[in-house]
PDB file of C-alpha atoms in Angstrom:
ATOM      1  CA  MET A  29    -120.129 -38.495   1.001  1.00  0.00           C
ATOM      2  CA  SER A  30    -117.504 -39.312   3.552  1.00  0.00           C
ATOM      3  CA  LYS A  31    -113.654 -37.208   2.653  1.00  0.00           C
ATOM      4  CA  LYS A  32    -110.432 -38.911   3.629  1.00  0.00           C
ATOM      5  CA  PHE A  33    -107.633 -36.938   4.956  1.00  0.00           C
ATOM      6  CA  MET A  34    -103.945 -37.589   6.117  1.00  0.00           C
ATOM      7  CA  ILE A  35    -102.567 -36.066   9.320  1.00  0.00           C
ATOM      8  CA  PHE A  36     -98.510 -37.109   9.481  1.00  0.00           C
ATOM      9  CA  VAL A  37     -96.697 -36.774  12.816  1.00  0.00           C
ATOM     10  CA  ILE A  38     -93.821 -34.482  12.956  1.00  0.00           C
ATOM     11  CA  ASP A  39     -91.246 -34.901  15.029  1.00  0.00           C
ATOM     12  CA  ASP A  40     -86.816 -34.978  15.024  1.00  0.00           C
ATOM     13  CA  SER A  41     -86.543 -38.368  16.165  1.00  0.00           C
ATOM     14  CA  ASN A  42     -89.136 -41.675  16.047  1.00  0.00           C
ATOM     15  CA  GLY A  43     -89.970 -43.850  18.578  1.00  0.00           C
ATOM     16  CA  THR A  44     -89.505 -40.755  21.703  1.00  0.00           C
ATOM     17  CA  ALA A  45     -93.760 -40.512  23.117  1.00  0.00           C
ATOM     18  CA  ASN A  46     -93.353 -41.134  26.379  1.00  0.00           C
ATOM     19  CA  PRO A  47     -96.364 -42.687  28.244  1.00  0.00           C
ATOM     20  CA  GLY A  48     -98.083 -39.822  28.480  1.00  0.00           C
ATOM     21  CA  GLU A  49     -98.190 -39.133  25.124  1.00  0.00           C
ATOM     22  CA  MET A  50     -99.602 -42.603  24.468  1.00  0.00           C
ATOM     23  CA  SER A  51    -101.961 -42.200  26.672  1.00  0.00           C
ATOM     24  CA  ALA A  52    -103.189 -39.527  25.334  1.00  0.00           C
ATOM     25  CA  ILE A  53    -102.667 -40.893  21.488  1.00  0.00           C
ATOM     26  CA  ASP A  54    -104.651 -44.255  22.845  1.00  0.00           C
ATOM     27  CA  ALA A  55    -107.288 -41.654  24.082  1.00  0.00           C
ATOM     28  CA  PHE A  56    -107.698 -40.167  20.742  1.00  0.00           C
ATOM     29  CA  ASN A  57    -107.899 -43.251  18.210  1.00  0.00           C
ATOM     30  CA  ASP A  58    -110.336 -44.770  20.883  1.00  0.00           C
ATOM     31  CA  LYS A  59    -112.430 -41.450  20.093  1.00  0.00           C
ATOM     32  CA  LEU A  60    -111.548 -41.630  16.069  1.00  0.00           C
ATOM     33  CA  LYS A  61    -112.523 -45.185  16.578  1.00  0.00           C
ATOM     34  CA  ALA A  62    -115.851 -44.645  18.166  1.00  0.00           C
ATOM     35  CA  ASN A  63    -116.771 -41.609  15.889  1.00  0.00           C
ATOM     36  CA  GLY A  64    -116.689 -43.904  12.717  1.00  0.00           C
ATOM     37  CA  GLN A  65    -113.366 -41.859  11.797  1.00  0.00           C
ATOM     38  CA  TRP A  66    -110.750 -43.864  12.535  1.00  0.00           C
ATOM     39  CA  ILE A  67    -109.302 -45.788   8.870  1.00  0.00           C
ATOM     40  CA  PHE A  68    -105.230 -46.608  10.227  1.00  0.00           C
ATOM     41  CA  ALA A  69    -102.574 -45.156  12.289  1.00  0.00           C
ATOM     42  CA  TRP A  70     -98.917 -46.014  12.646  1.00  0.00           C
ATOM     43  CA  GLY A  71     -95.438 -44.904  13.485  1.00  0.00           C
ATOM     44  CA  LEU A  72     -92.475 -44.926  11.485  1.00  0.00           C
ATOM     45  CA  HIS A  73     -88.945 -45.730  11.724  1.00  0.00           C
ATOM     46  CA  GLY A  74     -86.641 -43.016  11.393  1.00  0.00           C
ATOM     47  CA  PRO A  75     -85.385 -41.918   8.104  1.00  0.00           C
ATOM     48  CA  GLU A  76     -82.314 -43.600   8.171  1.00  0.00           C
ATOM     49  CA  ALA A  77     -84.601 -46.796   7.712  1.00  0.00           C
ATOM     50  CA  ALA A  78     -85.901 -44.833   4.751  1.00  0.00           C
ATOM     51  CA  MET A  79     -85.079 -46.003   1.062  1.00  0.00           C
ATOM     52  CA  VAL A  80     -85.611 -43.812  -2.385  1.00  0.00           C
ATOM     53  CA  ILE A  81     -86.642 -46.038  -4.754  1.00  0.00           C
ATOM     54  CA  ASP A  82     -86.750 -45.088  -8.864  1.00  0.00           C
ATOM     55  CA  ASN A  83     -88.134 -47.625 -11.170  1.00  0.00           C
ATOM     56  CA  ARG A  84     -89.735 -45.145 -14.097  1.00  0.00           C
ATOM     57  CA  GLY A  85     -88.583 -46.783 -17.060  1.00  0.00           C
ATOM     58  CA  GLY A  86     -87.138 -49.349 -15.345  1.00  0.00           C
ATOM     59  CA  ALA A  87     -84.063 -47.928 -14.366  1.00  0.00           C
ATOM     60  CA  ASP A  88     -83.762 -50.356 -10.995  1.00  0.00           C
ATOM     61  CA  ILE A  89     -82.359 -47.317  -9.033  1.00  0.00           C
ATOM     62  CA  SER A  90     -82.552 -46.946  -5.140  1.00  0.00           C
ATOM     63  CA  SER A  91     -80.431 -45.047  -2.496  1.00  0.00           C
ATOM     64  CA  GLU A  92     -80.800 -45.856   1.217  1.00  0.00           C
ATOM     65  CA  GLY A  93     -82.038 -42.985   3.408  1.00  0.00           C
ATOM     66  CA  SER A  94     -84.720 -40.398   3.210  1.00  0.00           C
ATOM     67  CA  LEU A  95     -85.940 -37.944  -0.097  1.00  0.00           C
ATOM     68  CA  PHE A  96     -85.748 -35.381   2.095  1.00  0.00           C
ATOM     69  CA  ASN A  97     -82.579 -34.008   4.261  1.00  0.00           C
ATOM     70  CA  GLY A  98     -83.514 -31.705   7.575  1.00  0.00           C
ATOM     71  CA  GLU A  99     -83.731 -31.581  11.571  1.00  0.00           C
ATOM     72  CA  GLU A 100     -87.334 -33.025  11.453  1.00  0.00           C
ATOM     73  CA  ASN A 101     -89.443 -35.824   9.640  1.00  0.00           C
ATOM     74  CA  PHE A 102     -92.781 -38.028   9.499  1.00  0.00           C
ATOM     75  CA  SER A 103     -92.554 -40.298  13.047  1.00  0.00           C
ATOM     76  CA  GLY A 104     -96.003 -41.488  12.274  1.00  0.00           C
ATOM     77  CA  PHE A 105     -99.708 -40.380  10.826  1.00  0.00           C
ATOM     78  CA  TRP A 106    -103.559 -41.034  10.734  1.00  0.00           C
ATOM     79  CA  LEU A 107    -105.697 -42.335   7.977  1.00  0.00           C
ATOM     80  CA  ILE A 108    -109.271 -40.600   9.068  1.00  0.00           C
ATOM     81  CA  GLU A 109    -112.532 -40.567   7.104  1.00  0.00           C
ATOM     82  CA  THR A 110    -115.066 -37.664   7.445  1.00  0.00           C
ATOM     83  CA  THR A 111    -117.965 -36.115   6.438  1.00  0.00           C
ATOM     84  CA  ASP A 112    -116.088 -32.449   5.831  1.00  0.00           C
ATOM     85  CA  LYS A 113    -112.361 -30.864   5.673  1.00  0.00           C
ATOM     86  CA  GLU A 114    -113.341 -28.635   8.137  1.00  0.00           C
ATOM     87  CA  THR A 115    -114.077 -31.599  11.083  1.00  0.00           C
ATOM     88  CA  ALA A 116    -110.788 -33.021   9.700  1.00  0.00           C
ATOM     89  CA  GLN A 117    -109.133 -30.097  10.508  1.00  0.00           C
ATOM     90  CA  LYS A 118    -110.186 -30.007  14.009  1.00  0.00           C
ATOM     91  CA  LEU A 119    -108.862 -33.506  13.927  1.00  0.00           C
ATOM     92  CA  ALA A 120    -105.729 -33.168  13.105  1.00  0.00           C
ATOM     93  CA  PHE A 121    -105.541 -30.020  16.414  1.00  0.00           C
ATOM     94  CA  GLU A 122    -107.068 -32.352  18.471  1.00  0.00           C
ATOM     95  CA  ALA A 123    -104.579 -35.358  17.290  1.00  0.00           C
ATOM     96  CA  SER A 124    -101.330 -32.403  17.708  1.00  0.00           C
ATOM     97  CA  LYS A 125    -102.287 -31.862  21.379  1.00  0.00           C
ATOM     98  CA  ALA A 126    -102.425 -35.917  21.685  1.00  0.00           C
ATOM     99  CA  CYS A 127     -99.194 -36.631  20.711  1.00  0.00           C
ATOM    100  CA  ASN A 128     -97.412 -33.319  21.968  1.00  0.00           C
ATOM    101  CA  ARG A 129     -95.773 -33.282  18.037  1.00  0.00           C
ATOM    102  CA  LYS A 130     -96.813 -30.850  14.865  1.00  0.00           C
ATOM    103  CA  VAL A 131     -98.861 -32.464  12.600  1.00  0.00           C
ATOM    104  CA  GLU A 132     -99.128 -31.827   8.521  1.00  0.00           C
ATOM    105  CA  PHE A 133    -102.699 -32.190   7.700  1.00  0.00           C
ATOM    106  CA  ARG A 134    -103.671 -32.903   4.022  1.00  0.00           C
ATOM    107  CA  PRO A 135    -106.778 -34.939   2.129  1.00  0.00           C
ATOM    108  CA  LEU A 136    -106.720 -37.329  -0.130  1.00  0.00           C
ATOM    109  CA  HIS A 137    -107.722 -37.110  -3.790  1.00  0.00           C
ATOM    110  CA  GLY A 138    -111.132 -38.664  -4.539  1.00  0.00           C
TER     111      GLY A 138
END
């Protein structure tokens, strides 16, 4: 049974990958696709483009900006699937090397 995982790219700015990093990311994506481990991946706009929305109980509250304030933020992500956590963790290490950034690795429920 396959398991799904998120790999979040951590950066202090967004959209700053240089051509060498983009080439390495493309090669990593191609490897994931060839091995049937790719689900989806994309870059994110910076936290200044975020909005926090809370409509619990019909509150209809929204605020501009990210929920979390700090120097680092999520600048992109991969959604992958593998047969086990160990393989996914190895892919997270490869992702970090490919994008030349720290990553955060999390399993999905289910």
